[in-house]
Amino acid sequence: MKLWLVRHGQSQANVDGLYSGISETPLTEQGIVQAQAVGNLLNHVEFEKVLCSELGRAQHTMQLILQQRRIPVITEPRLNEMNFGDWEMCHHRDLQRVDAKNYAAWCEDWQNVVPKNGEGFQRFAKRVSEFAASISSQPKKENLLIVSHQGVLSLLIATLLNMPPASLWHFVIEQGAWSCVEIHDGFTTLRTLNNRAIYHPVS
């Protein structure tokens, strides 16, 4: 089984430097171009299905990748980005001013401190781990396109490679690129990360 991992295109919140976990933020013009480019790069991959975050920026990216290709799409809430609660759509400079104590505590211990009304890393890691476990029930020869977010995809790769959740920082997922993970007989291999080449199937 191959998992083709794509992060959504650049969003307005990315440009503005805001925490945008579950908040809706549209793709920029550059984000649209990035998504279309990935669609062209992966045009020769015969996907059996697509698993996509339910958030608009991921859904829009997925639609731009597929264009007119008729492939079953499953909206998967476990692929949503982490919920930052009251910090949603805030800049870190503002948080250092209006919620300085809590924000400093989170920066010091981000794995355990939970933003007010937010999800927190432990719960986030648990649902991504549950999603990773569900992948094992998919047919072994499938090509699955997964369209999601930086945090989710980084954590998913770390989880599939049996690395600790905090290892997600080793995998920076860039916009406008594709990555591929292969699972064979229960063993996971990271085949490529942030690839911008056209994929040509081996005949």
PDB file of C-alpha atoms in Angstrom:
ATOM      1  CA  MET A   1       0.000   0.000   0.000  1.00  0.00           C
ATOM      2  CA  LYS A   2       1.176   3.491  -0.815  1.00  0.00           C
ATOM      3  CA  LEU A   3       0.005   6.621   0.974  1.00  0.00           C
ATOM      4  CA  TRP A   4       0.415   9.796  -1.069  1.00  0.00           C
ATOM      5  CA  LEU A   5       0.492  12.686   1.393  1.00  0.00           C
ATOM      6  CA  VAL A   6      -0.336  16.262   0.412  1.00  0.00           C
ATOM      7  CA  ARG A   7      -0.592  19.324   2.613  1.00  0.00           C
ATOM      8  CA  HIS A   8      -3.180  21.918   1.657  1.00  0.00           C
ATOM      9  CA  GLY A   9      -1.995  24.890  -0.386  1.00  0.00           C
ATOM     10  CA  GLN A  10      -0.990  28.164   1.209  1.00  0.00           C
ATOM     11  CA  SER A  11      -3.845  29.719   3.182  1.00  0.00           C
ATOM     12  CA  GLN A  12      -4.434  33.318   4.170  1.00  0.00           C
ATOM     13  CA  ALA A  13      -3.772  32.413   7.801  1.00  0.00           C
ATOM     14  CA  ASN A  14      -0.386  30.985   6.755  1.00  0.00           C
ATOM     15  CA  VAL A  15       0.473  34.340   5.185  1.00  0.00           C
ATOM     16  CA  ASP A  16      -0.743  36.252   8.244  1.00  0.00           C
ATOM     17  CA  GLY A  17       1.138  33.983  10.684  1.00  0.00           C
ATOM     18  CA  LEU A  18      -1.987  32.936  12.611  1.00  0.00           C
ATOM     19  CA  TYR A  19      -2.794  29.743  14.491  1.00  0.00           C
ATOM     20  CA  SER A  20      -5.421  28.202  12.219  1.00  0.00           C
ATOM     21  CA  GLY A  21      -6.231  24.735  13.453  1.00  0.00           C
ATOM     22  CA  ILE A  22      -9.928  24.162  12.880  1.00  0.00           C
ATOM     23  CA  SER A  23     -10.704  27.712  11.719  1.00  0.00           C
ATOM     24  CA  GLU A  24     -11.707  28.166   8.114  1.00  0.00           C
ATOM     25  CA  THR A  25      -9.204  30.176   6.102  1.00  0.00           C
ATOM     26  CA  PRO A  26      -9.230  30.322   2.292  1.00  0.00           C
ATOM     27  CA  LEU A  27      -6.431  29.366  -0.045  1.00  0.00           C
ATOM     28  CA  THR A  28      -4.470  32.280  -1.439  1.00  0.00           C
ATOM     29  CA  GLU A  29      -3.829  32.609  -5.166  1.00  0.00           C
ATOM     30  CA  GLN A  30      -0.457  30.990  -4.557  1.00  0.00           C
ATOM     31  CA  GLY A  31      -2.166  28.186  -2.620  1.00  0.00           C
ATOM     32  CA  ILE A  32      -4.453  27.483  -5.575  1.00  0.00           C
ATOM     33  CA  VAL A  33      -1.469  27.347  -7.929  1.00  0.00           C
ATOM     34  CA  GLN A  34       0.327  24.980  -5.523  1.00  0.00           C
ATOM     35  CA  ALA A  35      -2.643  22.599  -5.399  1.00  0.00           C
ATOM     36  CA  GLN A  36      -3.037  22.585  -9.162  1.00  0.00           C
ATOM     37  CA  ALA A  37       0.676  21.889  -9.530  1.00  0.00           C
ATOM     38  CA  VAL A  38       0.457  18.861  -7.233  1.00  0.00           C
ATOM     39  CA  GLY A  39      -2.487  17.606  -9.288  1.00  0.00           C
ATOM     40  CA  ASN A  40      -0.308  17.731 -12.387  1.00  0.00           C
ATOM     41  CA  LEU A  41       2.575  15.997 -10.606  1.00  0.00           C
ATOM     42  CA  LEU A  42       0.351  13.116  -9.468  1.00  0.00           C
ATOM     43  CA  ASN A  43      -1.796  12.875 -12.578  1.00  0.00           C
ATOM     44  CA  HIS A  44      -0.432   9.410 -13.429  1.00  0.00           C
ATOM     45  CA  VAL A  45      -1.125   7.873 -10.025  1.00  0.00           C
ATOM     46  CA  GLU A  46      -4.173   5.597 -10.078  1.00  0.00           C
ATOM     47  CA  PHE A  47      -5.722   6.404  -6.704  1.00  0.00           C
ATOM     48  CA  GLU A  48      -8.332   3.981  -5.401  1.00  0.00           C
ATOM     49  CA  LYS A  49      -9.683   6.550  -2.955  1.00  0.00           C
ATOM     50  CA  VAL A  50      -8.997   9.887  -1.296  1.00  0.00           C
ATOM     51  CA  LEU A  51      -9.048  10.574   2.452  1.00  0.00           C
ATOM     52  CA  CYS A  52      -9.358  14.274   3.202  1.00  0.00           C
ATOM     53  CA  SER A  53      -9.675  16.575   6.196  1.00  0.00           C
ATOM     54  CA  GLU A  54     -13.111  18.128   6.478  1.00  0.00           C
ATOM     55  CA  LEU A  55     -11.665  21.661   6.625  1.00  0.00           C
ATOM     56  CA  GLY A  56     -12.239  23.911   3.631  1.00  0.00           C
ATOM     57  CA  ARG A  57      -8.602  24.567   2.732  1.00  0.00           C
ATOM     58  CA  ALA A  58      -7.908  20.835   2.494  1.00  0.00           C
ATOM     59  CA  GLN A  59     -11.159  20.142   0.612  1.00  0.00           C
ATOM     60  CA  HIS A  60     -10.374  22.901  -1.898  1.00  0.00           C
ATOM     61  CA  THR A  61      -6.847  21.552  -2.364  1.00  0.00           C
ATOM     62  CA  MET A  62      -8.191  18.043  -2.914  1.00  0.00           C
ATOM     63  CA  GLN A  63     -10.668  19.266  -5.544  1.00  0.00           C
ATOM     64  CA  LEU A  64      -7.917  21.137  -7.396  1.00  0.00           C
ATOM     65  CA  ILE A  65      -5.703  18.041  -7.349  1.00  0.00           C
ATOM     66  CA  LEU A  66      -8.386  15.726  -8.694  1.00  0.00           C
ATOM     67  CA  GLN A  67      -9.969  18.131 -11.201  1.00  0.00           C
ATOM     68  CA  GLN A  68     -12.260  15.901 -13.304  1.00  0.00           C
ATOM     69  CA  ARG A  69     -10.918  12.579 -12.022  1.00  0.00           C
ATOM     70  CA  ARG A  70     -13.720  10.434 -10.591  1.00  0.00           C
ATOM     71  CA  ILE A  71     -12.222   8.948  -7.470  1.00  0.00           C
ATOM     72  CA  PRO A  72     -14.133   8.106  -4.266  1.00  0.00           C
ATOM     73  CA  VAL A  73     -13.553  10.746  -1.585  1.00  0.00           C
ATOM     74  CA  ILE A  74     -13.940  10.089   2.142  1.00  0.00           C
ATOM     75  CA  THR A  75     -14.049  13.108   4.442  1.00  0.00           C
ATOM     76  CA  GLU A  76     -12.112  12.102   7.558  1.00  0.00           C
ATOM     77  CA  PRO A  77     -12.394  14.321  10.687  1.00  0.00           C
ATOM     78  CA  ARG A  78      -9.357  12.622  12.229  1.00  0.00           C
ATOM     79  CA  LEU A  79      -7.302  14.350   9.523  1.00  0.00           C
ATOM     80  CA  ASN A  80      -8.323  17.822  10.783  1.00  0.00           C
ATOM     81  CA  GLU A  81      -5.566  20.027  12.163  1.00  0.00           C
ATOM     82  CA  MET A  82      -5.230  20.395  15.952  1.00  0.00           C
ATOM     83  CA  ASN A  83      -7.809  22.651  17.584  1.00  0.00           C
ATOM     84  CA  PHE A  84      -6.071  25.631  19.224  1.00  0.00           C
ATOM     85  CA  GLY A  85      -9.200  26.696  21.107  1.00  0.00           C
ATOM     86  CA  ASP A  86      -9.196  30.355  22.162  1.00  0.00           C
ATOM     87  CA  TRP A  87      -5.918  30.843  20.298  1.00  0.00           C
ATOM     88  CA  GLU A  88      -7.488  30.141  16.923  1.00  0.00           C
ATOM     89  CA  MET A  89      -6.711  32.877  14.353  1.00  0.00           C
ATOM     90  CA  CYS A  90      -4.375  34.659  16.776  1.00  0.00           C
ATOM     91  CA  HIS A  91      -0.785  35.724  16.179  1.00  0.00           C
ATOM     92  CA  HIS A  92       1.874  34.670  18.675  1.00  0.00           C
ATOM     93  CA  ARG A  93       2.703  38.335  19.343  1.00  0.00           C
ATOM     94  CA  ASP A  94      -0.893  38.944  20.464  1.00  0.00           C
ATOM     95  CA  LEU A  95      -0.875  35.843  22.662  1.00  0.00           C
ATOM     96  CA  GLN A  96       2.302  37.022  24.349  1.00  0.00           C
ATOM     97  CA  ARG A  97       0.367  40.149  25.275  1.00  0.00           C
ATOM     98  CA  VAL A  98      -3.203  39.015  26.076  1.00  0.00           C
ATOM     99  CA  ASP A  99      -2.549  35.497  27.407  1.00  0.00           C
ATOM    100  CA  ALA A 100       1.118  35.701  28.321  1.00  0.00           C
ATOM    101  CA  LYS A 101       1.182  33.224  31.225  1.00  0.00           C
ATOM    102  CA  ASN A 102      -0.686  30.418  29.468  1.00  0.00           C
ATOM    103  CA  TYR A 103       1.122  30.918  26.192  1.00  0.00           C
ATOM    104  CA  ALA A 104       4.517  30.842  27.906  1.00  0.00           C
ATOM    105  CA  ALA A 105       3.521  27.629  29.711  1.00  0.00           C
ATOM    106  CA  TRP A 106       2.475  26.052  26.399  1.00  0.00           C
ATOM    107  CA  CYS A 107       5.723  27.061  24.697  1.00  0.00           C
ATOM    108  CA  GLU A 108       7.617  25.482  27.584  1.00  0.00           C
ATOM    109  CA  ASP A 109       5.608  22.232  27.623  1.00  0.00           C
ATOM    110  CA  TRP A 110       3.606  22.004  24.383  1.00  0.00           C
ATOM    111  CA  GLN A 111       3.012  18.273  24.754  1.00  0.00           C
ATOM    112  CA  ASN A 112       1.022  18.643  27.969  1.00  0.00           C
ATOM    113  CA  VAL A 113      -0.283  22.202  28.327  1.00  0.00           C
ATOM    114  CA  VAL A 114      -3.659  22.601  26.587  1.00  0.00           C
ATOM    115  CA  PRO A 115      -4.802  25.934  25.097  1.00  0.00           C
ATOM    116  CA  LYS A 116      -8.042  27.090  26.724  1.00  0.00           C
ATOM    117  CA  ASN A 117     -10.991  25.346  25.013  1.00  0.00           C
ATOM    118  CA  GLY A 118      -8.477  23.640  22.728  1.00  0.00           C
ATOM    119  CA  GLU A 119      -7.622  20.054  21.953  1.00  0.00           C
ATOM    120  CA  GLY A 120      -4.118  19.681  23.273  1.00  0.00           C
ATOM    121  CA  PHE A 121      -1.309  17.598  21.814  1.00  0.00           C
ATOM    122  CA  GLN A 122      -2.054  14.380  23.697  1.00  0.00           C
ATOM    123  CA  ARG A 123      -5.608  14.153  22.404  1.00  0.00           C
ATOM    124  CA  PHE A 124      -4.469  15.245  18.941  1.00  0.00           C
ATOM    125  CA  ALA A 125      -1.793  12.543  18.864  1.00  0.00           C
ATOM    126  CA  LYS A 126      -4.326   9.936  19.998  1.00  0.00           C
ATOM    127  CA  ARG A 127      -6.723  10.582  17.118  1.00  0.00           C
ATOM    128  CA  VAL A 128      -3.925  10.654  14.538  1.00  0.00           C
ATOM    129  CA  SER A 129      -2.675   7.368  15.998  1.00  0.00           C
ATOM    130  CA  GLU A 130      -6.178   5.908  15.683  1.00  0.00           C
ATOM    131  CA  PHE A 131      -6.291   7.008  12.060  1.00  0.00           C
ATOM    132  CA  ALA A 132      -2.891   5.425  11.414  1.00  0.00           C
ATOM    133  CA  ALA A 133      -4.127   2.158  12.930  1.00  0.00           C
ATOM    134  CA  SER A 134      -7.211   2.230  10.689  1.00  0.00           C
ATOM    135  CA  ILE A 135      -4.972   2.361   7.613  1.00  0.00           C
ATOM    136  CA  SER A 136      -3.920  -1.238   8.267  1.00  0.00           C
ATOM    137  CA  SER A 137      -7.464  -2.377   7.442  1.00  0.00           C
ATOM    138  CA  GLN A 138      -7.239  -0.995   3.892  1.00  0.00           C
ATOM    139  CA  PRO A 139      -6.526  -3.340   0.953  1.00  0.00           C
ATOM    140  CA  LYS A 140      -2.771  -3.893   0.733  1.00  0.00           C
ATOM    141  CA  LYS A 141      -2.346  -2.877  -2.904  1.00  0.00           C
ATOM    142  CA  GLU A 142      -4.229   0.407  -2.750  1.00  0.00           C
ATOM    143  CA  ASN A 143      -2.908   3.854  -3.585  1.00  0.00           C
ATOM    144  CA  LEU A 144      -4.476   6.273  -1.104  1.00  0.00           C
ATOM    145  CA  LEU A 145      -4.297  10.045  -1.499  1.00  0.00           C
ATOM    146  CA  ILE A 146      -4.353  11.784   1.880  1.00  0.00           C
ATOM    147  CA  VAL A 147      -4.918  15.555   1.890  1.00  0.00           C
ATOM    148  CA  SER A 148      -4.478  17.173   5.275  1.00  0.00           C
ATOM    149  CA  HIS A 149      -2.373  19.613   7.300  1.00  0.00           C
ATOM    150  CA  GLN A 150       1.201  20.171   8.460  1.00  0.00           C
ATOM    151  CA  GLY A 151       0.723  18.880  12.005  1.00  0.00           C
ATOM    152  CA  VAL A 152      -1.371  15.875  11.024  1.00  0.00           C
ATOM    153  CA  LEU A 153       0.878  14.679   8.215  1.00  0.00           C
ATOM    154  CA  SER A 154       4.084  15.158  10.220  1.00  0.00           C
ATOM    155  CA  LEU A 155       2.615  13.223  13.125  1.00  0.00           C
ATOM    156  CA  LEU A 156       1.177  10.546  10.819  1.00  0.00           C
ATOM    157  CA  ILE A 157       4.594   9.861   9.302  1.00  0.00           C
ATOM    158  CA  ALA A 158       6.226   9.674  12.727  1.00  0.00           C
ATOM    159  CA  THR A 159       3.490   7.344  13.976  1.00  0.00           C
ATOM    160  CA  LEU A 160       3.707   5.012  10.985  1.00  0.00           C
ATOM    161  CA  LEU A 161       7.488   4.838  11.451  1.00  0.00           C
ATOM    162  CA  ASN A 162       6.971   3.858  15.126  1.00  0.00           C
ATOM    163  CA  MET A 163       8.622   7.043  16.346  1.00  0.00           C
ATOM    164  CA  PRO A 164       7.499   8.959  19.464  1.00  0.00           C
ATOM    165  CA  PRO A 165       4.802  11.597  18.820  1.00  0.00           C
ATOM    166  CA  ALA A 166       7.247  14.426  19.573  1.00  0.00           C
ATOM    167  CA  SER A 167       9.258  13.276  16.548  1.00  0.00           C
ATOM    168  CA  LEU A 168       6.778  15.012  14.267  1.00  0.00           C
ATOM    169  CA  TRP A 169       9.152  17.985  14.101  1.00  0.00           C
ATOM    170  CA  HIS A 170      11.570  15.870  12.052  1.00  0.00           C
ATOM    171  CA  PHE A 171       9.124  15.929   9.132  1.00  0.00           C
ATOM    172  CA  VAL A 172       8.389  19.379   7.729  1.00  0.00           C
ATOM    173  CA  ILE A 173       5.602  19.046   5.161  1.00  0.00           C
ATOM    174  CA  GLU A 174       5.848  21.713   2.494  1.00  0.00           C
ATOM    175  CA  GLN A 175       3.022  23.145   0.428  1.00  0.00           C
ATOM    176  CA  GLY A 176       2.989  22.479  -3.304  1.00  0.00           C
ATOM    177  CA  ALA A 177       4.734  19.110  -2.943  1.00  0.00           C
ATOM    178  CA  TRP A 178       3.861  15.450  -2.376  1.00  0.00           C
ATOM    179  CA  SER A 179       5.287  12.801  -0.087  1.00  0.00           C
ATOM    180  CA  CYS A 180       4.889   9.035  -0.207  1.00  0.00           C
ATOM    181  CA  VAL A 181       4.860   6.358   2.469  1.00  0.00           C
ATOM    182  CA  GLU A 182       4.795   2.667   1.577  1.00  0.00           C
ATOM    183  CA  ILE A 183       3.449  -0.004   3.899  1.00  0.00           C
ATOM    184  CA  HIS A 184       4.422  -3.576   3.040  1.00  0.00           C
ATOM    185  CA  ASP A 185       3.891  -6.581   5.325  1.00  0.00           C
ATOM    186  CA  GLY A 186       3.467  -4.258   8.297  1.00  0.00           C
ATOM    187  CA  PHE A 187       6.740  -2.430   7.626  1.00  0.00           C
ATOM    188  CA  THR A 188       6.629   1.271   6.782  1.00  0.00           C
ATOM    189  CA  THR A 189       9.095   3.049   4.487  1.00  0.00           C
ATOM    190  CA  LEU A 190       9.208   6.784   3.831  1.00  0.00           C
ATOM    191  CA  ARG A 191       9.824   6.732   0.087  1.00  0.00           C
ATOM    192  CA  THR A 192      10.000  10.469  -0.573  1.00  0.00           C
ATOM    193  CA  LEU A 193       9.391  13.733   1.253  1.00  0.00           C
ATOM    194  CA  ASN A 194       8.344  17.052  -0.319  1.00  0.00           C
ATOM    195  CA  ASN A 195       8.790  15.861  -3.890  1.00  0.00           C
ATOM    196  CA  ARG A 196       8.101  18.302  -6.734  1.00  0.00           C
ATOM    197  CA  ALA A 197       8.765  15.939  -9.628  1.00  0.00           C
ATOM    198  CA  ILE A 198       6.174  14.416 -11.935  1.00  0.00           C
ATOM    199  CA  TYR A 199       5.485  10.850 -10.857  1.00  0.00           C
ATOM    200  CA  HIS A 200       5.924   8.323 -13.649  1.00  0.00           C
ATOM    201  CA  PRO A 201       4.770   4.766 -12.858  1.00  0.00           C
ATOM    202  CA  VAL A 202       7.345   2.041 -13.349  1.00  0.00           C
ATOM    203  CA  SER A 203       6.174  -0.161 -16.219  1.00  0.00           C
TER     204      SER A 203
END
